[in-house]
C-alpha positions as YAML, in Angstrom:
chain: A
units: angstrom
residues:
- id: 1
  name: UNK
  ca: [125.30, 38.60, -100.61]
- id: 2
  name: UNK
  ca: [123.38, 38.44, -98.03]
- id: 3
  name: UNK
  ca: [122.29, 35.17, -95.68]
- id: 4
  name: UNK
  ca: [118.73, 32.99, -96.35]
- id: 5
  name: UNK
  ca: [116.13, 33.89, -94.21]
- id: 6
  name: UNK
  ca: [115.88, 30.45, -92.77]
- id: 7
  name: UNK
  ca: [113.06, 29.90, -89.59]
- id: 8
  name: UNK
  ca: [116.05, 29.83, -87.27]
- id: 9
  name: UNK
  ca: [117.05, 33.13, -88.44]
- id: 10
  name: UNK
  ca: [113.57, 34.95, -89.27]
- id: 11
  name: UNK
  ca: [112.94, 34.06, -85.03]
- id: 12
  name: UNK
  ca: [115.69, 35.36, -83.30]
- id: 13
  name: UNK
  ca: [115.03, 38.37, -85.57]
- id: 14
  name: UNK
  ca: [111.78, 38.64, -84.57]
- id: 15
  name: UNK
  ca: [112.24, 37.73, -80.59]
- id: 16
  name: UNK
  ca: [114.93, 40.32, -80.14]
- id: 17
  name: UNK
  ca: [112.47, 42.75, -81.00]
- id: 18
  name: UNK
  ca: [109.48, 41.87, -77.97]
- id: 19
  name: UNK
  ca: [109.95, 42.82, -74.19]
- id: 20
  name: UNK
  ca: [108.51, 39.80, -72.57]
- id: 21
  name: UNK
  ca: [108.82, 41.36, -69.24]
- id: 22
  name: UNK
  ca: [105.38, 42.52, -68.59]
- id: 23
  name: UNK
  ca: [102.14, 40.60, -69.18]
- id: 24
  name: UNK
  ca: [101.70, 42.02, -72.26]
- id: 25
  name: UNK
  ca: [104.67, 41.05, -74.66]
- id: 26
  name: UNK
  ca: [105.28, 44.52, -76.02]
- id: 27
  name: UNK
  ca: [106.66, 44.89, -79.78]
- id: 28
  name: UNK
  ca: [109.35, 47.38, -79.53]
- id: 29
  name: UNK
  ca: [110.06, 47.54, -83.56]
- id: 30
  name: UNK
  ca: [108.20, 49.86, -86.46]
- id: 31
  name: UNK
  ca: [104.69, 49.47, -86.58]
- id: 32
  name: UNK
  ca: [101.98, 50.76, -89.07]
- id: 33
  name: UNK
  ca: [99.77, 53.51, -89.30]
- id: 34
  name: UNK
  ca: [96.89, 51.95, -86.86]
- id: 35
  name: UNK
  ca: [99.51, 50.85, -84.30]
- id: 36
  name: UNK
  ca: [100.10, 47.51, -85.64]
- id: 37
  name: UNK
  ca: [103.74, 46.31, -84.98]
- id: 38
  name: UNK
  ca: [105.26, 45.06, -88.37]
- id: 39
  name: UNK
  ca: [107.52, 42.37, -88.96]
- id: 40
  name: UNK
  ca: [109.50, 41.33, -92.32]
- id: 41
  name: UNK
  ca: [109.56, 37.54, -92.57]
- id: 42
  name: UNK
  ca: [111.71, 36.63, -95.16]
- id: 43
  name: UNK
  ca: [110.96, 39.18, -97.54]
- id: 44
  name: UNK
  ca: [107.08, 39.08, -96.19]
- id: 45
  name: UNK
  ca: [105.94, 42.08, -94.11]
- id: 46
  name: UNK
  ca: [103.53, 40.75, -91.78]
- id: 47
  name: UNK
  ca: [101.63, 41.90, -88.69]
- id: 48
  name: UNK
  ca: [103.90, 41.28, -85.31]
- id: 49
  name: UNK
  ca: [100.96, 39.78, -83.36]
- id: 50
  name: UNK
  ca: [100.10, 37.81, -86.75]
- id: 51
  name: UNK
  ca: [103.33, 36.34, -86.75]
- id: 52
  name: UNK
  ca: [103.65, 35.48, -83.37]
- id: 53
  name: UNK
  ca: [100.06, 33.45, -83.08]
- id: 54
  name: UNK
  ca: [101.26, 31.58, -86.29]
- id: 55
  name: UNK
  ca: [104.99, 30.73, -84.84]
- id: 56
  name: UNK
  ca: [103.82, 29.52, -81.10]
- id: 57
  name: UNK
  ca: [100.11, 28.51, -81.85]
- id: 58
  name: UNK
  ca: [99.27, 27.41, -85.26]
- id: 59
  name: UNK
  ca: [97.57, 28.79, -88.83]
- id: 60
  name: UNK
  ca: [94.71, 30.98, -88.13]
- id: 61
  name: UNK
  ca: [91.08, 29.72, -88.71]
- id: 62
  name: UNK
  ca: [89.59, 30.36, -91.95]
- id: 63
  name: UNK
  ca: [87.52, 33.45, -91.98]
- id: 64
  name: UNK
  ca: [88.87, 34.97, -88.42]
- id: 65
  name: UNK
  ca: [91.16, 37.40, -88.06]
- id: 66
  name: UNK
  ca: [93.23, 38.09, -84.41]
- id: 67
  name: UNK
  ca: [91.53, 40.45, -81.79]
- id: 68
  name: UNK
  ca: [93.24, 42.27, -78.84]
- id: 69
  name: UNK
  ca: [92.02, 40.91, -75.51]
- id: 70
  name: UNK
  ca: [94.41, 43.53, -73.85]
- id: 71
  name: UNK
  ca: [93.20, 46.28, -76.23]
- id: 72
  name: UNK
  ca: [97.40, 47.04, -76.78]
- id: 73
  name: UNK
  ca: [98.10, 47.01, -80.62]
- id: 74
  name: UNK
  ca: [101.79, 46.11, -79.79]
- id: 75
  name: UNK
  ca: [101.28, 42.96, -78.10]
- id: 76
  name: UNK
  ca: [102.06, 39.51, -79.08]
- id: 77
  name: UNK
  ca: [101.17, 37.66, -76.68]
- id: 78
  name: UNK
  ca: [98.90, 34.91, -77.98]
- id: 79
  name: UNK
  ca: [97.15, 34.66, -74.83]
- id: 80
  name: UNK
  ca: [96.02, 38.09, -75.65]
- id: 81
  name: UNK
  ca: [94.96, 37.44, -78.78]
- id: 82
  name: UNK
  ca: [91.49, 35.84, -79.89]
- id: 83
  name: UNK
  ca: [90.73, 34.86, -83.32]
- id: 84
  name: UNK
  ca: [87.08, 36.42, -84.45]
- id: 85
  name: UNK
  ca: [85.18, 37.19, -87.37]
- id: 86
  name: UNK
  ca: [85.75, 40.67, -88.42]
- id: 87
  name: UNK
  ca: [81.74, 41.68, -87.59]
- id: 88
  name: UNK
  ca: [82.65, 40.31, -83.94]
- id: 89
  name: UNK
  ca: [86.02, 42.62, -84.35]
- id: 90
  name: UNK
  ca: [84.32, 45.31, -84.87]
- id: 91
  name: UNK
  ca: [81.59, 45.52, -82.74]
- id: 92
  name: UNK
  ca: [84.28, 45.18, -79.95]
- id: 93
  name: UNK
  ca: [86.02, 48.24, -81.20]
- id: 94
  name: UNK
  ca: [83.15, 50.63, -79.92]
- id: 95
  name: UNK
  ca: [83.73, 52.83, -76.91]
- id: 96
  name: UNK
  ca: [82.02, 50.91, -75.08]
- id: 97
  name: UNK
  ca: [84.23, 48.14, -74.72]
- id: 98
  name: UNK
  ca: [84.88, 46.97, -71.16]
- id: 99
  name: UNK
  ca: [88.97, 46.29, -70.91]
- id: 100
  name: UNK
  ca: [88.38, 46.23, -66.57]
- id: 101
  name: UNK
  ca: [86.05, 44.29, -64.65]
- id: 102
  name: UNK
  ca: [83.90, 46.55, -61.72]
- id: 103
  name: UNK
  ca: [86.69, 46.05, -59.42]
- id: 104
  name: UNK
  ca: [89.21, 46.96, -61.49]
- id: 105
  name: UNK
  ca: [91.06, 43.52, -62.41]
- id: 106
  name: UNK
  ca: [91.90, 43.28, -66.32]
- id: 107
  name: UNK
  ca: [89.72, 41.55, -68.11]
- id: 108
  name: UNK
  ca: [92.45, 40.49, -70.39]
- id: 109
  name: UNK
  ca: [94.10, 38.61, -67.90]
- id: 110
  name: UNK
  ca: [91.13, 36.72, -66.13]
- id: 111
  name: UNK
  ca: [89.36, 35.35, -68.96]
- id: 112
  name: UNK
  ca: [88.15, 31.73, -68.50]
- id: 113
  name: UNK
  ca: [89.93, 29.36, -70.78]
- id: 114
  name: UNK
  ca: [85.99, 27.77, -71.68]
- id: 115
  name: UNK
  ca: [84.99, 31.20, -72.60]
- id: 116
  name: UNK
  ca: [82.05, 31.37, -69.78]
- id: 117
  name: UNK
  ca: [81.81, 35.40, -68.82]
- id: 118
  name: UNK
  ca: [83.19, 36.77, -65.71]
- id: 119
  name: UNK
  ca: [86.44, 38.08, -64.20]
- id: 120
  name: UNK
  ca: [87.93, 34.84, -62.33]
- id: 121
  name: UNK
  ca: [89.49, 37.28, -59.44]
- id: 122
  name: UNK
  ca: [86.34, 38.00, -58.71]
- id: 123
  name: UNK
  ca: [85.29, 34.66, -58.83]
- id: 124
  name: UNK
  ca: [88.04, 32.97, -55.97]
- id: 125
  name: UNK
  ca: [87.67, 36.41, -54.59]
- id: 126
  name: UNK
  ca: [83.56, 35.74, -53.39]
- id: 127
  name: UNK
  ca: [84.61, 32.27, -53.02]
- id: 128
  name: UNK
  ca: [87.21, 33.15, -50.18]
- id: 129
  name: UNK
  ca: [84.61, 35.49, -48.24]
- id: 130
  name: UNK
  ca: [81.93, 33.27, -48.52]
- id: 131
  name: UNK
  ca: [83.69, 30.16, -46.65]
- id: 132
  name: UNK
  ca: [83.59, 30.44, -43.49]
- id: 133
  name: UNK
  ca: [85.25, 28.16, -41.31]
- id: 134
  name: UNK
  ca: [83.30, 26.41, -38.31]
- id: 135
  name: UNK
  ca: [83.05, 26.88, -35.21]
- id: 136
  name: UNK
  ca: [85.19, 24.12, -32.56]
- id: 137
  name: UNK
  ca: [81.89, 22.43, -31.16]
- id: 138
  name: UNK
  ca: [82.32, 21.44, -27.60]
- id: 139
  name: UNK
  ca: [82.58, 17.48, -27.26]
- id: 140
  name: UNK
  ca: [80.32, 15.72, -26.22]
- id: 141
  name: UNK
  ca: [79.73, 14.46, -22.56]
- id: 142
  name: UNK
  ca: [76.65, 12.52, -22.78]
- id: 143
  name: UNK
  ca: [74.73, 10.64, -25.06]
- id: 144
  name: UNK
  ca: [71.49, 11.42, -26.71]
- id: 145
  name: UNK
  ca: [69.88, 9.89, -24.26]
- id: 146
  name: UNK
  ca: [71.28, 11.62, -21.05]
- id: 147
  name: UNK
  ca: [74.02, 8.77, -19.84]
- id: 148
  name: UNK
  ca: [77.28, 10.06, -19.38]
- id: 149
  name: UNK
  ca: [80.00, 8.86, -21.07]
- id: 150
  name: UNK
  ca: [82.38, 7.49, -18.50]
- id: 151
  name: UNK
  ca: [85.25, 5.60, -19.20]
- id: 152
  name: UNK
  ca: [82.76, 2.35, -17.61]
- id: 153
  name: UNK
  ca: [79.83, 3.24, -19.74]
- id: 154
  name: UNK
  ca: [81.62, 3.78, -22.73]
- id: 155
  name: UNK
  ca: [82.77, 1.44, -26.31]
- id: 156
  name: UNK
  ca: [84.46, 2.27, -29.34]
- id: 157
  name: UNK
  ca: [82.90, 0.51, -32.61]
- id: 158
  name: UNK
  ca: [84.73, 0.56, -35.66]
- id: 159
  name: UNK
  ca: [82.73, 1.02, -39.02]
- id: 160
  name: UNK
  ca: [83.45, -0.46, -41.73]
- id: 161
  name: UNK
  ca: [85.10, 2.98, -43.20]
- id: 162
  name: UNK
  ca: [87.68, 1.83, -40.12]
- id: 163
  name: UNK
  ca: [86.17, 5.31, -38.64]
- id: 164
  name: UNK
  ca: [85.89, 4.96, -34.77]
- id: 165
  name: UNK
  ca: [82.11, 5.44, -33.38]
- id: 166
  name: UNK
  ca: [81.77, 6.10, -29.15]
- id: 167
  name: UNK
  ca: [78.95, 4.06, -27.90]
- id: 168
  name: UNK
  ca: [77.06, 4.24, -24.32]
- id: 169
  name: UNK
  ca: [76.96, 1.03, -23.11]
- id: 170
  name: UNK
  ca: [73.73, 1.50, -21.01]
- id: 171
  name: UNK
  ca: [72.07, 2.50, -24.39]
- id: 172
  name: UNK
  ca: [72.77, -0.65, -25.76]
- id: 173
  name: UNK
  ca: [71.65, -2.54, -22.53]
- id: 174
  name: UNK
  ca: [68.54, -0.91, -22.90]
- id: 175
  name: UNK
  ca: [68.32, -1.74, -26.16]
- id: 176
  name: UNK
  ca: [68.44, -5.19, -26.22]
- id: 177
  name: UNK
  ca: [66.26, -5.52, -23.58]
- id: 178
  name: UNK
  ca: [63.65, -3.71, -26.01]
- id: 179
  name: UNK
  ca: [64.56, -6.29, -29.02]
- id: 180
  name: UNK
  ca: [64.05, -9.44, -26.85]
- id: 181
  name: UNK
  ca: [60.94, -7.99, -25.41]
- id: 182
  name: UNK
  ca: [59.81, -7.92, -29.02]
- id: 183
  name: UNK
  ca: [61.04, -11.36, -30.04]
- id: 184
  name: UNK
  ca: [58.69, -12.08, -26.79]
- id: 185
  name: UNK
  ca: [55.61, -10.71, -28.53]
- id: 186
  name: UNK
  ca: [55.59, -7.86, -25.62]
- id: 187
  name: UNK
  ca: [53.36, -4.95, -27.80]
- id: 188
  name: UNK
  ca: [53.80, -2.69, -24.30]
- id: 189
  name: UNK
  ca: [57.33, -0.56, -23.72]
- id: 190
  name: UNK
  ca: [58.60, -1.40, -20.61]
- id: 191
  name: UNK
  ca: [61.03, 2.06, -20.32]
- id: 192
  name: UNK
  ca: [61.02, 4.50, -17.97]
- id: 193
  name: UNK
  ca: [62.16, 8.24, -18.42]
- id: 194
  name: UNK
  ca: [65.46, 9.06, -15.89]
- id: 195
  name: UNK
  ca: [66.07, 11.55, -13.96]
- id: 196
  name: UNK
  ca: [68.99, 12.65, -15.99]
- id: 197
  name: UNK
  ca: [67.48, 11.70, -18.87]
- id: 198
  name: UNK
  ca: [67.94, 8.70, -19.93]
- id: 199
  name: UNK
  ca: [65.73, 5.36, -19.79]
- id: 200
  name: UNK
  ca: [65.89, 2.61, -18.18]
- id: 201
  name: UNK
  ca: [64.11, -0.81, -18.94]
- id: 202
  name: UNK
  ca: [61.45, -1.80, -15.67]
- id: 203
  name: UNK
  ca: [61.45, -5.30, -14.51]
...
């Protein structure tokens, strides 16, 4: 007499039977007439890649019926699977069905998980070529004004980020000069253009 077929039993059957070594999880049992592995749980003979979506994922949706990403009938790999409506199963079947993206990546393996179109090598691929990193900029020496920043004509000012911000000193002379000047009810702008550059407030 022999054993039940209890779950416990019907998986390590059914395990012992798949090389999990490559991406696709290759059924290495009998299989049908179309290429289908086939699997006898408990008494049931059911499709391999069948039985492997219902053990690891869950039921399949009413009306669907599973679809071969990788195009390899002995696979059961559920992330190669895809359940469709048998139309949609079809149509894929034609010749015509692309199993490589132009650059030769498999499609089958760079699917987005939201289902948007593309190969996603491709994707970080053109992402990678198209960054490119900038160039070290020289620093700065003077202000925009033309004053040099020496150690004497130079202040730090912290934002409120607690980012440092170099300030020229003479700027901000120059500056408040122009704000009281203002506060005067001066209309006429008292600065003179440097030689170097700069400005500088006349008396």
């Amino acid at each position: 007499m022999t054993a039940p077929a209890t779950p416990m039993r019907v998986a390590q059957r059914f395990w012992v039977k798949v090389d999990t070594s490559g991406v696709c999880w290759e059924w290495t049992a009998s299989v049908d007439s179309s290429g289908y592995g086939t699997f006898n749980a408990g008494g049931r003979r059911v499709s391999a890649h069948r039985h492997s979506w219902l053990t690891l994922i869950g039921p399949v949706p009413d009306g669907l019926e599973l679809d071969h990403l990788c195009l390899n009938r002995r696979c059961v790999n559920p992330d190669h699977l895809e359940p469709v409506t048998h139309a949609e199963n079809v149509r894929r079947q034609g010749k015509n069905r692309k199993t490589h993206c132009v650059r030769g990546h498999r499609l089958a393996d760079n699917r987005y998980e939201s289902g948007r179109p593309g190969c996603r090598t491709c994707t970080r691929e053109d992402n990678r070529t198209r960054y490119v990193p900038a160039e070290p900029r020289e620093p700065f020496t003077h202000c925009k004004n033309g004053h040099e920043y020496t150690p004497e004509n130079t202040y730090f000012q912290v934002k409120a980020s607690g980012r440092k911000s170099r300030q020229c000193r003479k700027c901000k002379v120059i500056n408040q000069r122009r704000y009281k000047a203002r506060q005067n009810g001066s209309t006429h702008d008292h600065s003179a253009r440097q030689p170097d550059g700069g400005t500088q407030v006349t008396a």
